[in-house]
XYZ file of C-alpha atoms in Angstrom:
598
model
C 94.007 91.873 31.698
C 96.377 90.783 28.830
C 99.847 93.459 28.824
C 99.159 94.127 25.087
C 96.432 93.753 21.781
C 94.928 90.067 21.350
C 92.795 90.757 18.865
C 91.786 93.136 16.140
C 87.727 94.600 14.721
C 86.795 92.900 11.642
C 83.635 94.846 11.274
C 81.842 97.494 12.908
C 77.151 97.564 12.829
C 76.182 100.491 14.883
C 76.839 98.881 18.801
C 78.174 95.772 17.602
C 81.231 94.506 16.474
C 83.020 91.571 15.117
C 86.690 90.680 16.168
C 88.811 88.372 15.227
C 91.458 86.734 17.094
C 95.840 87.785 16.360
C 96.569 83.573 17.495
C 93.978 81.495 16.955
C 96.499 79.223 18.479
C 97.097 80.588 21.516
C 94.406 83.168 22.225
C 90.821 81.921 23.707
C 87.507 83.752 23.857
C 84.949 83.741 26.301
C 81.341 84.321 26.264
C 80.246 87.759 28.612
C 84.252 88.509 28.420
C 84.814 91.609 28.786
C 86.847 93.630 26.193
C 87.893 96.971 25.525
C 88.179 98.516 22.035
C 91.252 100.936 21.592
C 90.526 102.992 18.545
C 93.503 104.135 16.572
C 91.755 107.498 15.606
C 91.381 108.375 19.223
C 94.218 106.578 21.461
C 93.835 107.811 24.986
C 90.610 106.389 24.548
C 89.656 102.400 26.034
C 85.747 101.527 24.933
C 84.258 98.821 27.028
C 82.492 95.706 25.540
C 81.223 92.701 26.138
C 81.680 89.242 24.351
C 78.091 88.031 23.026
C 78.640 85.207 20.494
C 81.877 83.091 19.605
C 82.483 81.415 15.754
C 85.789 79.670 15.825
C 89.033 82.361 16.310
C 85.990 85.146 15.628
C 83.443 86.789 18.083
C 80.701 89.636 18.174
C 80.484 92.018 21.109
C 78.107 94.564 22.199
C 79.669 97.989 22.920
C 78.955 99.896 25.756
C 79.815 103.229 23.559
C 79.332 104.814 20.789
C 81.356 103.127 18.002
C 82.080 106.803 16.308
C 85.480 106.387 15.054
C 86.315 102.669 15.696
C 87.668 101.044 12.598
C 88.715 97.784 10.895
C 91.553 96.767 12.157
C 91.505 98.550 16.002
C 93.431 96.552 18.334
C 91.112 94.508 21.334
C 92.505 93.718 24.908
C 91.420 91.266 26.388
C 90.310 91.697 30.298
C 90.188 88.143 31.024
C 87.178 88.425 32.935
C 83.203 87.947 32.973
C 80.765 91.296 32.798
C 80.927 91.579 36.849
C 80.028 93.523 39.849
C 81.708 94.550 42.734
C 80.756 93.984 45.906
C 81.466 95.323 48.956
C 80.798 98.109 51.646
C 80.141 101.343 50.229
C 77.460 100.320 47.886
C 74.161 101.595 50.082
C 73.460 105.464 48.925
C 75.402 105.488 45.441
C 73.641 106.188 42.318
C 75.128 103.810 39.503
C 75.166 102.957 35.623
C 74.287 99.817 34.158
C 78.032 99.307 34.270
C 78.344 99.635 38.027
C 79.894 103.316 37.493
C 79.316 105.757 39.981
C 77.424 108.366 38.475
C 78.188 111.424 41.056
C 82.344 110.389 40.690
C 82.003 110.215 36.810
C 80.464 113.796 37.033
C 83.013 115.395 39.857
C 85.985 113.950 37.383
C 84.693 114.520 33.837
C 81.828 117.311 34.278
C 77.738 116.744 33.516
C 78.652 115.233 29.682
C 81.042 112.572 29.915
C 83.742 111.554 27.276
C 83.867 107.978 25.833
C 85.297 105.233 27.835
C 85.839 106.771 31.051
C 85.005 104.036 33.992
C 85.376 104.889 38.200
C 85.619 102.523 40.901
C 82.082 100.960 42.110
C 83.109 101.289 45.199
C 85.294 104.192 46.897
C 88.885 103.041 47.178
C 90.314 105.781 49.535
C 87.449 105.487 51.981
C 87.889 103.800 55.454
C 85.344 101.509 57.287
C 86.130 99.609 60.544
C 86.715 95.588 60.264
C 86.255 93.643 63.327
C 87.285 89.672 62.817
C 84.357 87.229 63.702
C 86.399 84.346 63.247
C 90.134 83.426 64.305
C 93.790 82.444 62.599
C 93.346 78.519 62.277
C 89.536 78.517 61.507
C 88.329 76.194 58.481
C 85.856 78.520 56.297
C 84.083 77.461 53.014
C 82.847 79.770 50.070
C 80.292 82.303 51.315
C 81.205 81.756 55.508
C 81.282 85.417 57.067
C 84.601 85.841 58.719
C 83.922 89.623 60.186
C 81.749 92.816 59.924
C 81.506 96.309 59.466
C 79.105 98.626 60.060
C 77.454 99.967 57.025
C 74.651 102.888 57.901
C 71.677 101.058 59.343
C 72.677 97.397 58.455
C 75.626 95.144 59.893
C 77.561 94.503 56.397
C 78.941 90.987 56.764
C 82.408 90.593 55.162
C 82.292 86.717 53.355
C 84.654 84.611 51.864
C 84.730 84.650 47.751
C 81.518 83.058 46.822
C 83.338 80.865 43.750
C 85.606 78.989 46.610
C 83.715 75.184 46.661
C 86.471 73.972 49.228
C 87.385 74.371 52.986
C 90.354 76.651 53.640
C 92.459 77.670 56.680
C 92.666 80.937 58.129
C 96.340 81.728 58.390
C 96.179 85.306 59.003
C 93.621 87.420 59.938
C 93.260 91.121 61.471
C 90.689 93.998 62.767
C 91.238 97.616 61.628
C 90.230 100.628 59.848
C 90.831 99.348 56.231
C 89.952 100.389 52.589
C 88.148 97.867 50.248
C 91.251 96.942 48.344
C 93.819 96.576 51.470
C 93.793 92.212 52.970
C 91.949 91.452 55.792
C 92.751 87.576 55.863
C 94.869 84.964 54.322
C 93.642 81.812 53.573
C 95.319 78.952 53.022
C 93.746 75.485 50.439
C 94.709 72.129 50.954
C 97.084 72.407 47.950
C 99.172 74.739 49.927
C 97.807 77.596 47.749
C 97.006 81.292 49.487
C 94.394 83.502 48.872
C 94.227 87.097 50.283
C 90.845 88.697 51.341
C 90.078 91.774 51.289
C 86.634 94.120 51.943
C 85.115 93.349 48.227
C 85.260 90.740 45.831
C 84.388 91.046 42.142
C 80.923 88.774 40.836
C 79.654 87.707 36.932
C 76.144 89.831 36.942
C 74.629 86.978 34.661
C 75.611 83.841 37.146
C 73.057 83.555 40.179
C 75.515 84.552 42.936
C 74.322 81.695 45.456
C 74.721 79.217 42.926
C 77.932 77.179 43.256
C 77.582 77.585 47.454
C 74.132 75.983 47.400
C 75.003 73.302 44.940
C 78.067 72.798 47.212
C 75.562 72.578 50.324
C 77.085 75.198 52.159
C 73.796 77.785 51.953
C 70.366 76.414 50.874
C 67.038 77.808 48.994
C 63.993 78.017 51.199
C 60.129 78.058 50.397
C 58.778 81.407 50.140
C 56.336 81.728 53.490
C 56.194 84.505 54.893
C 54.474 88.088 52.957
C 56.507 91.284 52.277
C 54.069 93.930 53.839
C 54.051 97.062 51.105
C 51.079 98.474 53.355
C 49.322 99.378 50.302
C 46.140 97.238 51.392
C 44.986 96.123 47.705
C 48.523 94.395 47.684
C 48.788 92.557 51.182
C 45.163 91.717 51.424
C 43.823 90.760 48.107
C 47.058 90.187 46.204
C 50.252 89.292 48.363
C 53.285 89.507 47.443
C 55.554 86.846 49.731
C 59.051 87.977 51.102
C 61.610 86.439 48.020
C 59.031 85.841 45.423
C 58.740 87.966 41.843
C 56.122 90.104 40.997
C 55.094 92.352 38.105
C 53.119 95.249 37.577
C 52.181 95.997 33.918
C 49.899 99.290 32.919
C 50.232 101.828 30.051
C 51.243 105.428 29.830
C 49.881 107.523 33.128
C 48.569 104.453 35.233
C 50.508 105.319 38.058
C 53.402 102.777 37.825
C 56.033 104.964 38.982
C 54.501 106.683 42.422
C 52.944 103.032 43.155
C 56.325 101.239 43.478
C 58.024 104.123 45.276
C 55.270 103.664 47.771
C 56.384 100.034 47.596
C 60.202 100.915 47.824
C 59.906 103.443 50.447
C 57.258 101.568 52.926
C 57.636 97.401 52.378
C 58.997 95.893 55.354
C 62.911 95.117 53.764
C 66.316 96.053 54.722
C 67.879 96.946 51.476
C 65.960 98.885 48.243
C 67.302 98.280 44.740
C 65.916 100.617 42.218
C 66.793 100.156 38.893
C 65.782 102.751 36.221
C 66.072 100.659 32.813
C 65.647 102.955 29.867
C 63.182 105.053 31.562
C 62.736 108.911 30.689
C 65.295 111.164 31.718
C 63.150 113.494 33.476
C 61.595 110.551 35.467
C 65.257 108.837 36.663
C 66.088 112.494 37.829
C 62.944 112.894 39.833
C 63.819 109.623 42.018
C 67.463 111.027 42.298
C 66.864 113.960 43.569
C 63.855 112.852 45.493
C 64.938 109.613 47.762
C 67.622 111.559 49.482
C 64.558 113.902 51.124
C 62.276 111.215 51.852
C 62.304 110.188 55.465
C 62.928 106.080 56.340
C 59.873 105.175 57.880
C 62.159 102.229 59.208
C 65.103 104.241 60.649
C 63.757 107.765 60.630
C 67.298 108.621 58.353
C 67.076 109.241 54.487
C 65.302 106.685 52.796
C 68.959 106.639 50.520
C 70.675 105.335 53.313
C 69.672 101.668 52.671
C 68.960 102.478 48.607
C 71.074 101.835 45.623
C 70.257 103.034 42.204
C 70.966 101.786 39.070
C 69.927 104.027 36.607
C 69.877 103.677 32.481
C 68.109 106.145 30.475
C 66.753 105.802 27.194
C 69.315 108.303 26.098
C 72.121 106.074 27.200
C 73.900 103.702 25.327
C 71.103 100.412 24.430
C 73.923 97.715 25.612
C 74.656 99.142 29.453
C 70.531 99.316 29.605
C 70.453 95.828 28.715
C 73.242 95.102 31.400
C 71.433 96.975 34.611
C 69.180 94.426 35.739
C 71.917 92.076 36.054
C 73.894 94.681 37.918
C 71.157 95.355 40.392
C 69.935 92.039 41.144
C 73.461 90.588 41.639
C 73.914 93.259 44.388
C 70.351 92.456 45.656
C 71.538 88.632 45.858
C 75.025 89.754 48.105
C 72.861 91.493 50.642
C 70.251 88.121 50.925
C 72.945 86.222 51.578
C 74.141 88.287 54.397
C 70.700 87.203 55.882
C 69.026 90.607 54.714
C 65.429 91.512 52.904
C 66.450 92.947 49.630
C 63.840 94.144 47.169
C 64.966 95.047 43.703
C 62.427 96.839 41.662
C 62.547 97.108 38.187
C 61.264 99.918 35.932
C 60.753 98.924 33.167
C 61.484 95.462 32.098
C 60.075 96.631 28.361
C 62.873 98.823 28.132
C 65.027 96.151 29.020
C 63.611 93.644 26.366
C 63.904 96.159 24.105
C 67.335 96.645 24.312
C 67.462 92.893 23.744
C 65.662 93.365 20.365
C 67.778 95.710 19.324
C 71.527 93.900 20.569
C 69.631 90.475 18.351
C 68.019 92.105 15.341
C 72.230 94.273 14.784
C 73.453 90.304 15.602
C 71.145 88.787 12.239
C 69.490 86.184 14.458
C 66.076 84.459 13.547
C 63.356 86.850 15.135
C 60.474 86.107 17.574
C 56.664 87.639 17.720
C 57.502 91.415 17.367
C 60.738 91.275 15.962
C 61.804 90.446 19.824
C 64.732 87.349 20.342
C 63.430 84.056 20.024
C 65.085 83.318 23.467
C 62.759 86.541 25.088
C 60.766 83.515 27.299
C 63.891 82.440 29.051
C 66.174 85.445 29.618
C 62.665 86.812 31.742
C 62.711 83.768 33.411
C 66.264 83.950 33.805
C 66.041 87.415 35.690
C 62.799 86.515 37.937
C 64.206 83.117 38.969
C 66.734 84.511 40.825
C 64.732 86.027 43.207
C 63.620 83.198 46.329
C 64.657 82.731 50.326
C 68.095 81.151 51.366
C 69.454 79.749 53.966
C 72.706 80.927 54.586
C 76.066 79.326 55.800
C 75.684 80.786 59.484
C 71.797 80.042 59.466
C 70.468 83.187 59.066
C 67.816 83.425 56.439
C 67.576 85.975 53.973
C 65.271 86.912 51.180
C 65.507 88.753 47.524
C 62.081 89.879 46.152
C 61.650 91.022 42.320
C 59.379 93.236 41.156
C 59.501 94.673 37.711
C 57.136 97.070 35.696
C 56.062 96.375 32.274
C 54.992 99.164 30.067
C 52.616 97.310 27.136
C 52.250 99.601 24.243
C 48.255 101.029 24.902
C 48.353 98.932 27.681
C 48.211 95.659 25.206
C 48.614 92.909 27.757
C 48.715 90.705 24.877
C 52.250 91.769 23.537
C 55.533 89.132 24.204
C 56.933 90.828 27.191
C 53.998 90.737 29.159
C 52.937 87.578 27.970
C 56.646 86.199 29.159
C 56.433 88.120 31.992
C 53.339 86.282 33.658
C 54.565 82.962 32.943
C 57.659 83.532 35.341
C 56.102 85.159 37.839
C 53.524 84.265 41.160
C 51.746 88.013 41.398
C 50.269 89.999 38.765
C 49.660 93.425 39.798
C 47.290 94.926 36.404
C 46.940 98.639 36.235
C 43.736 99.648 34.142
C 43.555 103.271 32.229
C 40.020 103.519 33.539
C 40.861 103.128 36.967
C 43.225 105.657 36.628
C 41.499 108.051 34.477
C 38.583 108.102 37.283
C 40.989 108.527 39.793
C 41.154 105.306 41.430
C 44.718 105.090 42.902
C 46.462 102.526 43.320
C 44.754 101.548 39.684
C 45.495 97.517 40.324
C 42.468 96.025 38.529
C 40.819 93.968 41.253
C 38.998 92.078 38.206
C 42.096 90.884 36.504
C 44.890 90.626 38.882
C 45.979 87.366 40.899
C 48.654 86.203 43.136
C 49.204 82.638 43.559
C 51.071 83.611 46.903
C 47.727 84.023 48.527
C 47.087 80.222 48.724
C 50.801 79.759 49.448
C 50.623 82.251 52.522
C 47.180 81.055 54.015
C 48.959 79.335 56.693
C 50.624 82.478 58.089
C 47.540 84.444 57.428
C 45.853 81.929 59.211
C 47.928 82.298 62.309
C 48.833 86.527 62.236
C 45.700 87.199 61.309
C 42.338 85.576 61.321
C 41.812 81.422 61.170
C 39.142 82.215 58.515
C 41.125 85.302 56.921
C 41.346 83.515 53.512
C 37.491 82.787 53.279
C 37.109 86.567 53.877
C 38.846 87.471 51.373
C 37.521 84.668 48.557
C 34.170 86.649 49.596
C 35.548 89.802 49.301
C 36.901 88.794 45.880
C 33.360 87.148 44.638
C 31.540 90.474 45.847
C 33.570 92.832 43.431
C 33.194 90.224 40.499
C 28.939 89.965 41.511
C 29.113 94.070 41.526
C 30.978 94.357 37.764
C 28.602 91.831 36.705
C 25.379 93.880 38.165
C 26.798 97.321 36.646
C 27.071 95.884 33.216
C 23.372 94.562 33.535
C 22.907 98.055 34.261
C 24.131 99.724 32.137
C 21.955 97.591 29.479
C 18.925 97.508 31.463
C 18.406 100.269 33.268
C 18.593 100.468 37.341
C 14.632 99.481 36.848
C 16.240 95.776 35.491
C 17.986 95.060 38.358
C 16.020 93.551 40.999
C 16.633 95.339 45.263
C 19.033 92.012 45.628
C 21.751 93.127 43.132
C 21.458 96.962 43.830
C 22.418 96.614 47.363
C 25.231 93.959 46.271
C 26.486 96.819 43.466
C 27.209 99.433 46.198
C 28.175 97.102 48.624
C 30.972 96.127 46.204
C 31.470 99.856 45.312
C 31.709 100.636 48.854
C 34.356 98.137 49.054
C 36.608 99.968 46.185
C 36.284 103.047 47.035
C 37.244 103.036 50.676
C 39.620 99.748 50.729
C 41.016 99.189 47.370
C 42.135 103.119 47.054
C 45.273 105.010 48.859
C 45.657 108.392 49.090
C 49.635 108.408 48.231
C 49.926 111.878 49.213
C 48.624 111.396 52.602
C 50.398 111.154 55.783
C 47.791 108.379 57.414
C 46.495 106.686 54.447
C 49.294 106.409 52.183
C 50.799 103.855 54.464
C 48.469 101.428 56.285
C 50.163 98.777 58.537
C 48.889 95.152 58.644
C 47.095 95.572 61.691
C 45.683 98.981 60.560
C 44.844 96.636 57.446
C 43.381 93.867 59.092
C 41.155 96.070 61.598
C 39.553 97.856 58.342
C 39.334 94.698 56.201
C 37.610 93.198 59.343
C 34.940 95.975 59.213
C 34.478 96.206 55.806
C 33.843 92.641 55.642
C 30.791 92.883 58.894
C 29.469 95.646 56.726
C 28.969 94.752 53.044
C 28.090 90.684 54.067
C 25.306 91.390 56.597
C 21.884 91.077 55.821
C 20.030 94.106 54.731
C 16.112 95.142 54.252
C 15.986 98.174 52.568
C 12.915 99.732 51.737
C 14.125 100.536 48.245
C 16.993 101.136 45.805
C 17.353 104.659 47.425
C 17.626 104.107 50.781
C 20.526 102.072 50.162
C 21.992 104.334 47.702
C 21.681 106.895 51.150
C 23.349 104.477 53.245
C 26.056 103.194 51.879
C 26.998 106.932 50.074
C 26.615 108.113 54.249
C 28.715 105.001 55.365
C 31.424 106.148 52.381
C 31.970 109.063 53.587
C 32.431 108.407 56.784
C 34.852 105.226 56.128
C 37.187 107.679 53.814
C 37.285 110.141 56.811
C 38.444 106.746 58.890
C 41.148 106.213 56.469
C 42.848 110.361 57.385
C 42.255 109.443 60.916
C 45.713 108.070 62.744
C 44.882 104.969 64.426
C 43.782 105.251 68.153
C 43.110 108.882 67.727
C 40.078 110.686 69.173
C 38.922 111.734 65.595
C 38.985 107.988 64.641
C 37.254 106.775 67.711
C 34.617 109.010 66.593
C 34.000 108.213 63.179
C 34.327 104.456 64.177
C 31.154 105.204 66.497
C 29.664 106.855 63.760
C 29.696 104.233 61.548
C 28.440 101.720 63.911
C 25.835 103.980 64.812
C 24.628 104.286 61.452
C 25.234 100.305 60.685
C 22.265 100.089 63.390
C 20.426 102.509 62.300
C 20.116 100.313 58.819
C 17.114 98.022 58.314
């Protein structure tokens, strides 16, 4: 941070403002810089903001504040330093701000409504946490290389060299204890002679991929995506996978279900570390995942579900600039727990919110607008976000993966409109909700009729061996029947069930049977909310022997009788915990009455 004013505000638009160098000489600007704004009206005051665009000795900046009060002429410091994160224990269980700002400090110092520019530590600086030294005084380590641990709730947080070091350095010093983030752990020692202390954190640019300069430097090294991340919402794994580091998005309008579908998703997919991030969302809905992730029980651990959570939250009452920031925050942290050779899932809700904060930072900056009045750019800042998401290969070997999924909320559920549009051209899974679905109660509301994952061809192979050689052909069948049964019910609904011929009937409730007691989750269920893969693959399995055999039915009714008996007793299956007597029963039911069918 420079000791005293480098620059001064030339003009002020709402959020944004223009500054203008003291030296153009001497001073330099830097894109993402950050800055802070010290208004002479108010001077106890410090506003944060960010360095967008540079012309010559002049740049614009996006405030993270209200710009009340600032006026031509305010001085600007200069922090020297990128937009960043930092990283370190102490992160797991903290609600933050776009801006990395713990929300529950901010309120114990300040009260519920905070005052302009007041900032807290991301991470706790007074508490403790127990080092122990993996590596020993006279070791050669390289950017990202773990040199000790310390335990974090349920993970093992590795402690890494800075990720920006792209040479080998010496160990000169290093020591186990009970140590604060800020206090050295290590010296290390370049072949220039130069020293470099180490401590618990280090400080990361949100908008640079964190693995970047280790992988181009060899040290760590991006895998293919090949294995799935199990949400054990069935619809998901079996028809539309989702594979462990890929990106996935899940677009539906007002009321779909968005929001209780991907805490099902946070709370039961098989990863170590949950990233929630609340991007200009309704107040009322950030404060209901607050206060409720704390009571939910880990299914994992069998602790609070907070224990291995971070939030990042951003309403649409907060400032437009620190929304636009909060996806960078959460996936960097999502990217320092891969590389510690941990599952990390970020989720974001909603990337519209985000994109809309983007409109509104380019339309106050005068540039040339896109379709909607959104940025021109709009295509590659989504891409941007989603790309970082993959599988890498660490420095010790360990592999670890970060998954993205984000939520899109399409005005009237217009899948047409830019963001969505963007949205499905970086990512492998589309997960559509449909209105109807949800207005007839059909939960989750994925749209088995427009949805795809191009995972499922890339996972065959472990499908293949976990679960069934011919698993894949199942479901491609499974897939055709629901198209064949949409198909028959709009004939119907034309024709008449007297212009259908026995043939399609049977092949309409067979694929009805199939939705109903497959595609939908009770999420308020203690069985069926959650279905493991084997639970999964024992139903699919049955499902499959029952809607491809052969039938003879008399007529149209008696297979309107069966299949509404064989419903019924299927949905009961799905409340029944597996091996219990009650689903032993109904399983013998349903075979009994699978014979009893001509």
């Amino acid at each position: 941070m420079t000791e005293s004013p480098t620059a001064s505000i030339t003009a002020v638009q709402e959020d944004i403002v223009r500054l203008r160098l003291d030296d153009a000489a001497t001073g330099r600007l830097v894109k993402n810089e950050v800055i802070y704004i010290l208004p002479a009206r108010e001077p106890e005051q410090r506003l944060k903001a960010e360095i967008l665009r540079i012309d010559g000795d002049q740049a614009d900046a996006q405030v993270f504040e209200s710009t009340g009060g600032v006026g031509l002429g305010d001085a600007v410091e200069q922090s020297g330093r990128l937009l960043s994160v930092r990283l370190g224990p102490g992160l797991l269980g903290r609600v933050y701000d776009g801006l990395q700002n713990p929300l529950e400090a901010l309120a114990i110092g300040h009260g519920v409504f905070l005052p302009r520019g007041v900032e807290a530590p991301g991470l706790d600086p007074e508490a403790k946490w127990s080092f122990t030294a993996t590596r020993r005084s006279g070791d050669k380590v390289r950017g990202g290389d773990a040199i000790g641990t310390v335990p974090e709730g349920p993970i093992t947080h590795k402690i890494m060299v800075p990720f920006d070091l792209d040479e080998t350095l010496e160990i000169t010093w290093i020591r186990d204890g009970s140590v604060t983030v800020n206090e050295p752990v290590a010296r290390l020692k370049a072949a220039s002679g130069a020293e470099r202390e180490i401590t618990l954190a280090q400080d990361w640019p949100v908008r640079e991929p964190l693995p970047r300069r280790i992988v181009t430097a060899g040290y760590s090294s991006r895998l293919y995506p090949d294995q799935p991340m199990i949400t054990t919402q069935r619809i998901i794994d079996v028809f539309f996978p989702i594979a462990q580091g890929g990106a996935a998005c899940i677009p539906g309008p007002f009321g779909a279900g968005k929001t209780v579908l991907l805490n099902l998703i946070a709370r039961h997919s098989d990863v170590d570390i949950v990233i929630l991030v609340a991007c200009g969302e309704r107040a009322g809905e950030v404060v209901e995942t607050i206060s409720e992730f704390p009571r939910l029980k880990d299914p994992r651990t069998g602790g609070s579900l907070m224990d291995r959570t971070v939030i990042v939250c951003n309403t649409s009452s907060m400032p437009v600039a620190s929304r636009e920031a909060s996806i960078y925050t959460g996936i960097a942290i999502g990217e320092y727990y891969r590389q510690m050779g941990l599952r990390a899932l970020v989720i974001a809700d909603s990337t519209s919110r985000w994109a809309q904060a983007m409109r509104e930072t380019s339309g106050r900056l005068e540039e040339i607008p896109g379709e909607e009045a959104f940025p021109a750019y709009l295509d590659s800042a989504v891409k941007s976000v989603y790309e970082r998401a993959g599988v890498v290969k660490t420095n010790d070997g360990s592999v670890g993966a970060l998954t993205i999924i984000g939520s899109v909320s399409p005005a009237g559920g217009n899948f047409e409109e830019p963001v969505t549009q963007s949205t499905l051209a970086a990512v492998k899974c589309f997960l559509g909700l449909s209105y109807d679905r949800a207005y007839r109660r059909f939960y989750p509301a994925i749209d088995p009729l427009i949805s795809w994952s191009r995972y499922r061809g890339q996972l065959a192979a472990w499908s293949a061996q976990n679960l069934a050689p011919d698993w894949s052909e199942k479901v491609e069948a499974m897939t055709a029947l629901l198209a064949r049964g949409d198909e028959v019910s709009r004939m119907e609904q034309v024709t008449g069930e007297e212009g259908i011929s026995l043939e399609d009937f049977v092949a309409a409730e067979a694929a009805r049977f199939l939705d109903m007691v497959f595609l939908q989750q009770d999420a308020f269920d203690a069985v069926d909310s959650s279905s493991p893969i084997a639970r999964q693959q024992a139903l699919f399995d049955m499902v499959h022997r029952l809607t491809t055999r052969r039938y003879a039915f008399a007529d149209k009714e008696a297979a309107r009788q069966h299949f509404t008996k064989l419903m019924g007793l299927f949905k009961n299956l799905n409340y029944a915990a597996t091996g219990s007597s009650e689903a032993q029963r109904l399983a013998t039911e349903i075979e009994t009455l699978d014979k009893t069918a001509t």
